[in-house]
PDB file of C-alpha atoms in Angstrom:
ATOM      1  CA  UNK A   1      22.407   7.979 -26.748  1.00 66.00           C
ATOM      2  CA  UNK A   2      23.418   8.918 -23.648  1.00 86.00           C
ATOM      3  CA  UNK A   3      26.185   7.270 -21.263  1.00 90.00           C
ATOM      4  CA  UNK A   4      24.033   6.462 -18.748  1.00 86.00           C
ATOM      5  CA  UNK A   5      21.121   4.438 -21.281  1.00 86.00           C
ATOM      6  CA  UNK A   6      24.435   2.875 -23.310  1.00 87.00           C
ATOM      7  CA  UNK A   7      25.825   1.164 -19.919  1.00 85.00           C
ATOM      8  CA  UNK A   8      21.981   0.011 -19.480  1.00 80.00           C
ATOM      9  CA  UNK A   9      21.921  -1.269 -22.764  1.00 85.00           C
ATOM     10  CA  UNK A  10      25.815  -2.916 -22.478  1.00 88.00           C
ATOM     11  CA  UNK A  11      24.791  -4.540 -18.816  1.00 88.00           C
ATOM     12  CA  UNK A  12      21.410  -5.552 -19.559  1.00 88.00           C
ATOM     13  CA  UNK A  13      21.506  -8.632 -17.108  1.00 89.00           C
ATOM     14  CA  UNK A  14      22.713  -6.550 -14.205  1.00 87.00           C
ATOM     15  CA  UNK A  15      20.308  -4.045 -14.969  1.00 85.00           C
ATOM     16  CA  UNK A  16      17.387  -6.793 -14.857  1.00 90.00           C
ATOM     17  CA  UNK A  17      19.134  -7.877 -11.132  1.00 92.00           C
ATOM     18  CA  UNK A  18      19.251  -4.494  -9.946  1.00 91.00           C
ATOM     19  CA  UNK A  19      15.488  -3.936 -11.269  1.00 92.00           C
ATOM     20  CA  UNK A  20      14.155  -6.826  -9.254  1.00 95.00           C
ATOM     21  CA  UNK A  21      16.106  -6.482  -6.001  1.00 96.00           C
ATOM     22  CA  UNK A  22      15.027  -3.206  -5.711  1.00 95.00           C
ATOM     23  CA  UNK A  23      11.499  -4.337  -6.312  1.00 93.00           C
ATOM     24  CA  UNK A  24      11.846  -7.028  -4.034  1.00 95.00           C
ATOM     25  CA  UNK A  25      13.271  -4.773  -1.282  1.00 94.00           C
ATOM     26  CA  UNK A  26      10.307  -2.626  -1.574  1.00 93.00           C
ATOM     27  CA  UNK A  27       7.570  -5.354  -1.644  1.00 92.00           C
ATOM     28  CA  UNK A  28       9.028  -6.482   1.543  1.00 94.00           C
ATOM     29  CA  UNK A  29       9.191  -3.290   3.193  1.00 94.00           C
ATOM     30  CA  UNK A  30       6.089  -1.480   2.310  1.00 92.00           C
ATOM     31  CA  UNK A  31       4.254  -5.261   3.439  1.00 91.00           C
ATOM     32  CA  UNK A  32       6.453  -4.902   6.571  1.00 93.00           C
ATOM     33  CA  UNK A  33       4.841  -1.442   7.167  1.00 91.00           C
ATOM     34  CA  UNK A  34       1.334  -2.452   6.060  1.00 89.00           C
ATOM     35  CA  UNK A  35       1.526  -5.007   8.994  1.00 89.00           C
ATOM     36  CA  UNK A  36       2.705  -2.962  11.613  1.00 88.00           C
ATOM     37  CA  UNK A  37       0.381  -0.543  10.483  1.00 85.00           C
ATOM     38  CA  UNK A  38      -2.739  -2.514  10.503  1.00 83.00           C
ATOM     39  CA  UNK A  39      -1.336  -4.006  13.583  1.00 84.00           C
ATOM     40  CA  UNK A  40      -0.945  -0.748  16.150  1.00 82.00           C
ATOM     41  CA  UNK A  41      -3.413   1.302  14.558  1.00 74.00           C
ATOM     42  CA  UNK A  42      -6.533   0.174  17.163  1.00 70.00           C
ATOM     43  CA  UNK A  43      -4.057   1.635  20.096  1.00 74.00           C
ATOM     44  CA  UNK A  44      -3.950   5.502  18.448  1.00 73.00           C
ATOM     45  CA  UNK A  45      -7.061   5.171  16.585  1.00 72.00           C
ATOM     46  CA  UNK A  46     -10.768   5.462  19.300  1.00 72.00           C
ATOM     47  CA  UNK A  47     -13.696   3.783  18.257  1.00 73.00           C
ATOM     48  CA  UNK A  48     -14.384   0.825  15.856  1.00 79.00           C
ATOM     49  CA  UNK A  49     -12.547   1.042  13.049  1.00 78.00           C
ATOM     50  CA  UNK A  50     -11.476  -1.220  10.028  1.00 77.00           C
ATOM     51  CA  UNK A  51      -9.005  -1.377   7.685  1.00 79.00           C
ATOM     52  CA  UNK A  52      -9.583  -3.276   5.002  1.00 75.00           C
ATOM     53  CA  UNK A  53      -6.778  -5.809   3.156  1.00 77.00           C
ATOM     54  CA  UNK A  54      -7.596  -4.736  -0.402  1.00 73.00           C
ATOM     55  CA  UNK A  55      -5.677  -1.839  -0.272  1.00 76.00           C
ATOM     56  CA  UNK A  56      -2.433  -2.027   1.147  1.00 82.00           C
ATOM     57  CA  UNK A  57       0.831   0.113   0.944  1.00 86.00           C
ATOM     58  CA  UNK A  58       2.448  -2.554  -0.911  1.00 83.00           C
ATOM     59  CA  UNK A  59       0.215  -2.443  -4.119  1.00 83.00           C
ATOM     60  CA  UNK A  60      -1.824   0.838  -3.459  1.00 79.00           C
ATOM     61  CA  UNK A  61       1.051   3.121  -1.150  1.00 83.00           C
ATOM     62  CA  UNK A  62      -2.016   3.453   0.811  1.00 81.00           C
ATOM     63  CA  UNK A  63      -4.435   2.266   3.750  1.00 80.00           C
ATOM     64  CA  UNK A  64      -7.485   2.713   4.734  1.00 76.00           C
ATOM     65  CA  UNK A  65      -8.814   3.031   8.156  1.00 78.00           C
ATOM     66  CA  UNK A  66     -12.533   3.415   7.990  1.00 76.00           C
ATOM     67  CA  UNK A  67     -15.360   3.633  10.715  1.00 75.00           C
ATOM     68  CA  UNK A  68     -17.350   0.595  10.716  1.00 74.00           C
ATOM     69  CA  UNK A  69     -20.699   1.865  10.245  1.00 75.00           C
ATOM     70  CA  UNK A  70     -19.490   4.196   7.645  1.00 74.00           C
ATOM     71  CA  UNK A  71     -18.509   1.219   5.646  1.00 77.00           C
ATOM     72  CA  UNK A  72     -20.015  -1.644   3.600  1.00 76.00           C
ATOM     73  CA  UNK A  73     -19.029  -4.680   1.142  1.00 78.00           C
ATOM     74  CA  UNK A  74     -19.859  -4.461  -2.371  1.00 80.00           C
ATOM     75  CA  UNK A  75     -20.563  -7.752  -4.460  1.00 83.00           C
ATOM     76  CA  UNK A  76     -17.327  -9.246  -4.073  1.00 81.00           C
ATOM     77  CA  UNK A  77     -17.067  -9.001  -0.351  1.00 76.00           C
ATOM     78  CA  UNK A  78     -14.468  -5.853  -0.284  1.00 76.00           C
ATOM     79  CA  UNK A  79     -15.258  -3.502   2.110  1.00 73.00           C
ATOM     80  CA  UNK A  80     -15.760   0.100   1.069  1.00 72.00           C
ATOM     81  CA  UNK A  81     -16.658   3.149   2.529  1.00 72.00           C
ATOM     82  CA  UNK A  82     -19.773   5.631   2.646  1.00 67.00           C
ATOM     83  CA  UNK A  83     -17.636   8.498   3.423  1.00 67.00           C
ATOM     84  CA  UNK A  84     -13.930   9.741   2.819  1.00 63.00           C
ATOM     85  CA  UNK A  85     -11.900  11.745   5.434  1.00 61.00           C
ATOM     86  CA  UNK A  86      -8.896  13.616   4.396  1.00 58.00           C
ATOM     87  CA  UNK A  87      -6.724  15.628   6.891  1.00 59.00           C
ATOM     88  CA  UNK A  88      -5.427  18.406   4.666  1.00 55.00           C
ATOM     89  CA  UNK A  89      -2.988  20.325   6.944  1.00 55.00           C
TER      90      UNK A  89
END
């Protein structure tokens, strides 16, 4: 076994601390971010866009930003889009 696993093992209860305040850290940053995000994105982005709450960079590590007439809500009321655009640079 090696050192690193065997301290792990040895420290189990600090290793369960350390596990969730790193988790916690990066639930509150990436929802931090999301905000922001969501929040600026009508002053760099022209036209009528969306960006819809189901996917967010805290559960997904991504967001959508979607035209409005490209989009559309399924059954349970999420919005989703006709068409995908990538910008592969």
């Amino acid at each position: 076994m090696s050192e690193a696993t065997e301290y792990l093992i040895k420290n189990i209860n600090k290793t369960f601390e350390i596990y969730n305040a790193i988790s916690k850290m990066e639930t509150e940053v990436l929802s931090k971010f999301d905000k922001n995000i969501r929040e600026s994105f009508p002053s760099w982005v022209k036209g009528e866009w969306i960006s819809p709450e189901e996917e967010n960079l805290h559960e997904d590590y991504c967001i959508n930003i979607i035209r409005k007439e490209w989009s559309y809500q399924n059954e349970k009321k999420d919005t989703k889009s006709y068409i995908w655009t990538y910008d592969r640079k």
